[in-house]
XYZ file of C-alpha atoms in Angstrom:
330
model
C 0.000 0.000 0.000
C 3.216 2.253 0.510
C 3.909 1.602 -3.121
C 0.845 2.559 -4.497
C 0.354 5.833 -2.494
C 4.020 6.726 -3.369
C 3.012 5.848 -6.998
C 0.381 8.018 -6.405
C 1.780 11.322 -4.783
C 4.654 11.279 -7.649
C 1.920 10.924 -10.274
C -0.410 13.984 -9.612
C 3.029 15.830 -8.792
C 3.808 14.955 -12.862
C 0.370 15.902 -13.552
C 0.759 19.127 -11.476
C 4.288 19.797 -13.010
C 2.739 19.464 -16.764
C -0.559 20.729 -15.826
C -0.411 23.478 -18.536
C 0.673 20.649 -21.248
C -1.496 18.079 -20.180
C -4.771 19.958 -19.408
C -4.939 21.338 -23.008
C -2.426 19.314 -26.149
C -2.644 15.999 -24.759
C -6.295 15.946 -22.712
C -8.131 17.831 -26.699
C -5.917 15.088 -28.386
C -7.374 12.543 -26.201
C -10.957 14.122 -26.886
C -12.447 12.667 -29.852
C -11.608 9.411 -28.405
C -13.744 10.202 -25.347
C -16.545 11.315 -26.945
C -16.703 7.992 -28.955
C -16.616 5.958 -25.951
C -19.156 7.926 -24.140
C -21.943 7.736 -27.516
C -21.216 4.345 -28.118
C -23.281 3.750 -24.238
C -26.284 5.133 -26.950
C -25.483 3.487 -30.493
C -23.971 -0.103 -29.466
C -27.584 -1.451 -27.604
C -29.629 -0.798 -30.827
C -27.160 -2.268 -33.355
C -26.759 -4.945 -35.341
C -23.022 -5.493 -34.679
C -24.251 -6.037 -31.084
C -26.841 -8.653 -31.999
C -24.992 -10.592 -34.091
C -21.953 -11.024 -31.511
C -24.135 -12.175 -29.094
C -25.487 -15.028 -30.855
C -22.796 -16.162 -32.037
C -21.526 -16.191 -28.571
C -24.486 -18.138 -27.114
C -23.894 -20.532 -29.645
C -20.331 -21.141 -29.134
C -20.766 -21.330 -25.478
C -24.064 -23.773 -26.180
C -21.897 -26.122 -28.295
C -18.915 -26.233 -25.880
C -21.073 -27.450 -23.038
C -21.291 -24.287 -20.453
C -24.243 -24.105 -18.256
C -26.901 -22.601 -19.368
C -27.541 -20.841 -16.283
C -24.229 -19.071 -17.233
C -24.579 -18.481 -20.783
C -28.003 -16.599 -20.202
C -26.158 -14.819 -17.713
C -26.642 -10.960 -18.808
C -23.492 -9.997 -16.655
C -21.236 -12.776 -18.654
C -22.262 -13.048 -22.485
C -24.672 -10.131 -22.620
C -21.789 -7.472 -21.459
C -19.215 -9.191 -22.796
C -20.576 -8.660 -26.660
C -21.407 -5.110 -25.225
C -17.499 -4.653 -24.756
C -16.272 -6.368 -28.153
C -18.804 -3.897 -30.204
C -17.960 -0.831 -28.371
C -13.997 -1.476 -29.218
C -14.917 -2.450 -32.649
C -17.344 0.921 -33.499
C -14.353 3.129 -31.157
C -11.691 1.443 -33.143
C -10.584 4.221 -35.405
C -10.751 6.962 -32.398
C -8.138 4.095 -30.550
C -5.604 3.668 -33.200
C -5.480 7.938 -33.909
C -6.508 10.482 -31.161
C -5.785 8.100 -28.094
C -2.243 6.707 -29.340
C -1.636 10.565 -30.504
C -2.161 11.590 -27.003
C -0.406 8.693 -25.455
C 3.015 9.661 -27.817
C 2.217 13.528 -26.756
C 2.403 12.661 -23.171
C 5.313 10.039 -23.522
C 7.460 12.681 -25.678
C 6.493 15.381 -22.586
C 7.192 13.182 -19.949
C 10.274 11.030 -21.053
C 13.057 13.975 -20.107
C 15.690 11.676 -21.648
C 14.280 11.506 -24.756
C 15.851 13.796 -27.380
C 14.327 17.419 -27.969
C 14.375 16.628 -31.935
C 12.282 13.558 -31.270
C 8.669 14.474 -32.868
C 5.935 12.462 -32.073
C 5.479 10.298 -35.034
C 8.409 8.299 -34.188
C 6.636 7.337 -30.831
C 2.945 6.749 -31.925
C 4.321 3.838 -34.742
C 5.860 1.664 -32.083
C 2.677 2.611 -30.164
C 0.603 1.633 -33.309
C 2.402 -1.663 -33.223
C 2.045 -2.705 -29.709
C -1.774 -1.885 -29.191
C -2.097 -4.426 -32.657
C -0.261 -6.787 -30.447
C -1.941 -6.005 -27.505
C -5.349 -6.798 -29.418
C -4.356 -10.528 -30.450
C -2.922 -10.857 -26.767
C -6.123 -9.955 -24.867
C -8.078 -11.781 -27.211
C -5.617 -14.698 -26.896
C -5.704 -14.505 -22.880
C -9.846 -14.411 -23.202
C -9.818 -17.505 -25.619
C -7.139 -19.615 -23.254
C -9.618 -18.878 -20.213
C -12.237 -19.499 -21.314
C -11.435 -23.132 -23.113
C -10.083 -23.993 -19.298
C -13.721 -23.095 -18.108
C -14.743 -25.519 -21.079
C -12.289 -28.123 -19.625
C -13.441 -27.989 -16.435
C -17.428 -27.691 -16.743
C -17.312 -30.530 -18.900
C -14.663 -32.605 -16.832
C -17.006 -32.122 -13.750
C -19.903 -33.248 -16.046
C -18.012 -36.619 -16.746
C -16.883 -36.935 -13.762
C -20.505 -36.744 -12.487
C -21.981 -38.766 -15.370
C -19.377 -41.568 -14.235
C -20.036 -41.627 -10.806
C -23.824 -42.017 -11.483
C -24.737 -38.745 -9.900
C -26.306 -35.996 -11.301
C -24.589 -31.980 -11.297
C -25.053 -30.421 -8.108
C -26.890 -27.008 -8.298
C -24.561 -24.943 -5.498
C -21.507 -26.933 -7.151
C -21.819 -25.713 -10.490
C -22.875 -22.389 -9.011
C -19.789 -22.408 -6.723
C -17.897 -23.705 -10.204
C -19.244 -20.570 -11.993
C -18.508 -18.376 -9.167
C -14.677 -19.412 -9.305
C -14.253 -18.747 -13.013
C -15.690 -15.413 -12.997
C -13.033 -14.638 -9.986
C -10.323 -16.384 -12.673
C -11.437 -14.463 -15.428
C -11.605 -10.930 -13.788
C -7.764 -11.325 -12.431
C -6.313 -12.663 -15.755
C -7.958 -9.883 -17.763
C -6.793 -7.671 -15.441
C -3.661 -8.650 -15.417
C -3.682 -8.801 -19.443
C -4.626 -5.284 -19.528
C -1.780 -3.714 -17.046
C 0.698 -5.808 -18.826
C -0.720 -4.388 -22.110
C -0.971 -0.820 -20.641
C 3.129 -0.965 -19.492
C 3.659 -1.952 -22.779
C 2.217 0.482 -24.487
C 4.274 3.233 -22.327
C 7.376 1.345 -22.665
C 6.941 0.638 -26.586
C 6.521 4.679 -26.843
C 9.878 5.459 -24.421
C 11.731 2.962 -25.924
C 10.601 3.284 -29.591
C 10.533 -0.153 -30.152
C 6.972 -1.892 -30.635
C 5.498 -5.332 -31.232
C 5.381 -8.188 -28.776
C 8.748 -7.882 -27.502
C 6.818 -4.787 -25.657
C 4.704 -7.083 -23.707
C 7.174 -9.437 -22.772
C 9.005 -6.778 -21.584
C 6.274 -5.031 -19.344
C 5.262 -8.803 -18.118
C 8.985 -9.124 -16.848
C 9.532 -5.821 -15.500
C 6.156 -6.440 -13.739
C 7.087 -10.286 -12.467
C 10.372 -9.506 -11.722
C 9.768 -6.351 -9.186
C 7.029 -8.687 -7.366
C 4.899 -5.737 -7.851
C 1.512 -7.314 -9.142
C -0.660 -6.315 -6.326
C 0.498 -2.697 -6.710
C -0.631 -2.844 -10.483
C -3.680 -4.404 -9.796
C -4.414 -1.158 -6.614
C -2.989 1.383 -9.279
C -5.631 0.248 -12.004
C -8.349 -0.209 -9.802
C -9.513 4.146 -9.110
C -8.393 4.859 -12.873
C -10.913 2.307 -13.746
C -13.645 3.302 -10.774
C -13.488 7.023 -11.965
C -13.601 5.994 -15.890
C -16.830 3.881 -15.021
C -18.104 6.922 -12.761
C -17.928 9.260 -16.040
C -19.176 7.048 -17.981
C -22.611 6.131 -15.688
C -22.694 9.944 -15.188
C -23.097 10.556 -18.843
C -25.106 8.065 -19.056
C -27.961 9.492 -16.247
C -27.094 13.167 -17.022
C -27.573 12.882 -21.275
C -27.915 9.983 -22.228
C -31.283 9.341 -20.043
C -32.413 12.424 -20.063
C -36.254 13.334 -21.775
C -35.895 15.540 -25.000
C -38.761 17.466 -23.887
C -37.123 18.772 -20.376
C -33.493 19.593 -21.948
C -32.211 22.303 -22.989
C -29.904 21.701 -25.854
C -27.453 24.038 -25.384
C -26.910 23.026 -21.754
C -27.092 19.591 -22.749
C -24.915 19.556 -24.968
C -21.805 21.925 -23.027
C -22.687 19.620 -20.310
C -22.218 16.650 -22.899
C -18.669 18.362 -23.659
C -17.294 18.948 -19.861
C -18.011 15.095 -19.317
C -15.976 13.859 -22.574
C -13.294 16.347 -21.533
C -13.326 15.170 -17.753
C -12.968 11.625 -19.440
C -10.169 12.455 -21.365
C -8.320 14.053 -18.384
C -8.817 10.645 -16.713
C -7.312 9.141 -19.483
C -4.336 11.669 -19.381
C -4.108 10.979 -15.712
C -3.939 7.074 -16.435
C -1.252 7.445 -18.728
C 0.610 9.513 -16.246
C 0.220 6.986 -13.695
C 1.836 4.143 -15.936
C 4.567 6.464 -17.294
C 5.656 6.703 -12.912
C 5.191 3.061 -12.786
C 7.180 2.057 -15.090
C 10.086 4.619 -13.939
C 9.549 2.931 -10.430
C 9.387 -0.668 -11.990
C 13.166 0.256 -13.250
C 14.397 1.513 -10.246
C 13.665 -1.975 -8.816
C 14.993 -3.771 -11.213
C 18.121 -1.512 -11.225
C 18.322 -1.742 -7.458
C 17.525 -5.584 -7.463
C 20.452 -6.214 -9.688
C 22.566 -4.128 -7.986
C 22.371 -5.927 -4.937
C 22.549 -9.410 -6.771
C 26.217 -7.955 -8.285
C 27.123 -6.917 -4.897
C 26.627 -10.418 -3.421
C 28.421 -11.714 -6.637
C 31.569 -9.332 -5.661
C 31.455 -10.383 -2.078
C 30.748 -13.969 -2.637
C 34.564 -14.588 -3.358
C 37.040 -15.901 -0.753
C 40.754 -15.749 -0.890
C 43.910 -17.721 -0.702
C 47.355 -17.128 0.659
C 50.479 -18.871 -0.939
C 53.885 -19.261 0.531
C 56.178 -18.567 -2.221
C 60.318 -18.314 -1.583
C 60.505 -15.075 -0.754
C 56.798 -13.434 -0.394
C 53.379 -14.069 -0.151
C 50.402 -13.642 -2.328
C 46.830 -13.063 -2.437
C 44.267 -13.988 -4.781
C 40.455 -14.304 -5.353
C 39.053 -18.018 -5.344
C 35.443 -18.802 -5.907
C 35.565 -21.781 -3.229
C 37.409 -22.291 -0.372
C 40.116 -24.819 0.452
């Protein structure tokens, strides 16, 4: 917890630093991006592209032998289709505005990097990784769920064996456990992805060498569970924008609204949303700096016990003595 509220403090003292930068370049950048996610809430229930993922979920599911109980689960397939076609119909907003903003902060951020550095050659490599990222969360989704597939229908034989019939509470205690599984490896697919992304844009290098190196930096600090408590109020205040533009335009009656209050009210949400982003990208940009200082003072240490690991010797010679290093002793 140390961590995180360290994380934390240097973070909004970035933010604070760059306020000027952040608050105008980087969060109107950012902007279209926001707005898409926010209208999508109004355009992805009453489409097609909706519709048709989520039968062809239910019948994938049907075939592989989940319970039904959980397939017509509104929480599992229902919002899970409801994700897919809102990154599908925001997909062009992703790969432009948002990466554009990401490089913008990355190149203001990243003192090291050089001043002749414009942002293009950051948002390729950026480009690159969130292609890779794409085929790696849908990769992680597809391995999790065909264990869930293993296991519902290894219980079933298991019970069909045995002669007894598929306990209610156990298959409900079953179902319980993979949504737990499935919520920690997504999240932990979408930090790694999220390091990457920053690391791809200081390092301008992309691809999937990216994501290896964000899921070592991240493994090799031990620093999971302060990922996991860094992610978690980005996420809360991104889902708090998004259910307050939901109640305050989205639900609101065309009759009672005023249209131009509506829609500057419509505006200040999509530009709080993109200062969230902003903010998140700050956070991961200090993350990864403190993921590096770890590993720098980890291996610092381990060369330290490497220099002090050696013993020595002492030979008589005929007229002096000598000393030298030895890895063992006599």
């Amino acid at each position: 917890m140390g961590k995180t509220s360290n994380i934390l403090r240097r973070s909004i003292y970035t933010f604070l630093q760059n306020y000027q930068y952040l608050t105008t370049t980087a969060a109107l950048l950012a902007f279209p991006f926001s707005a898409a996610i926010l209208f999508s809430q109004a355009f992805v229930p009453s489409s097609l592209l909706l519709q048709s993922i989520y039968n062809r979920l239910n019948t994938i599911f049907q075939a592989a032998g989940l319970p039904n109980h959980l397939i017509s689960s509104e929480f599992f397939t229902w919002k899970l289709s409801q994700t897919i076609s809102s990154s599908i119909s925001t997909l062009p907003f992703t790969l432009t505005f948002l990466l554009f903003s990401k490089a913008s902060i990355i190149q203001t951020l990243n003192s090291s990097s050089s001043s002749s550095c414009n942002i293009l050659s950051i948002f390729k490599p950026l480009l690159t990784t969130y292609v890779c990222n794409s085929f790696f969360i849908l990769s992680a989704n597809a391995t999790v769920f065909c264990l869930f597939i293993f296991g519902f229908n290894f219980l079933e034989g298991i019970s069909a064996a045995s002669g007894l019939s598929n306990s209610p509470n156990c298959l409900l205690l079953l179902s319980a456990v993979a949504a737990v599984v499935y919520s920690l490896v997504l999240a932990n697919a979408l930090i790694v992805c999220n390091l990457a992304l920053v690391l791809s844009g200081i390092e301008r290098s992309g691809g999937y060498l990216s994501i290896l190196k964000a899921f070592v930096l991240i493994r090799s600090g031990r620093i999971t569970s302060v990922a996991l408590s860094l992610a978690l109020p980005i996420n809360l205040v991104l889902a708090a924008i998004e259910a307050l533009f939901q109640y305050r335009i989205l639900r609101m009656p065309a009759a009672s609204a005023n249209s131009w209050s509506l829609a500057s009210e419509g505006i200040f949400i999509a530009y709080l949303y993109s200062i969230s982003v902003v903010l998140d990208t700050v956070v991961t940009f200090v993350f990864y700096k403190s993921c590096k200082n770890i590993g720098s003072s980890i291996e610092e240490q381990q060369l330290e016990l490497e220099d002090t690991s050696y013993s020595y010797q002492i030979e008589e010679g005929n007229y002096y003595v000598s000393v030298k290093k030895s890895q063992q002793f006599p």
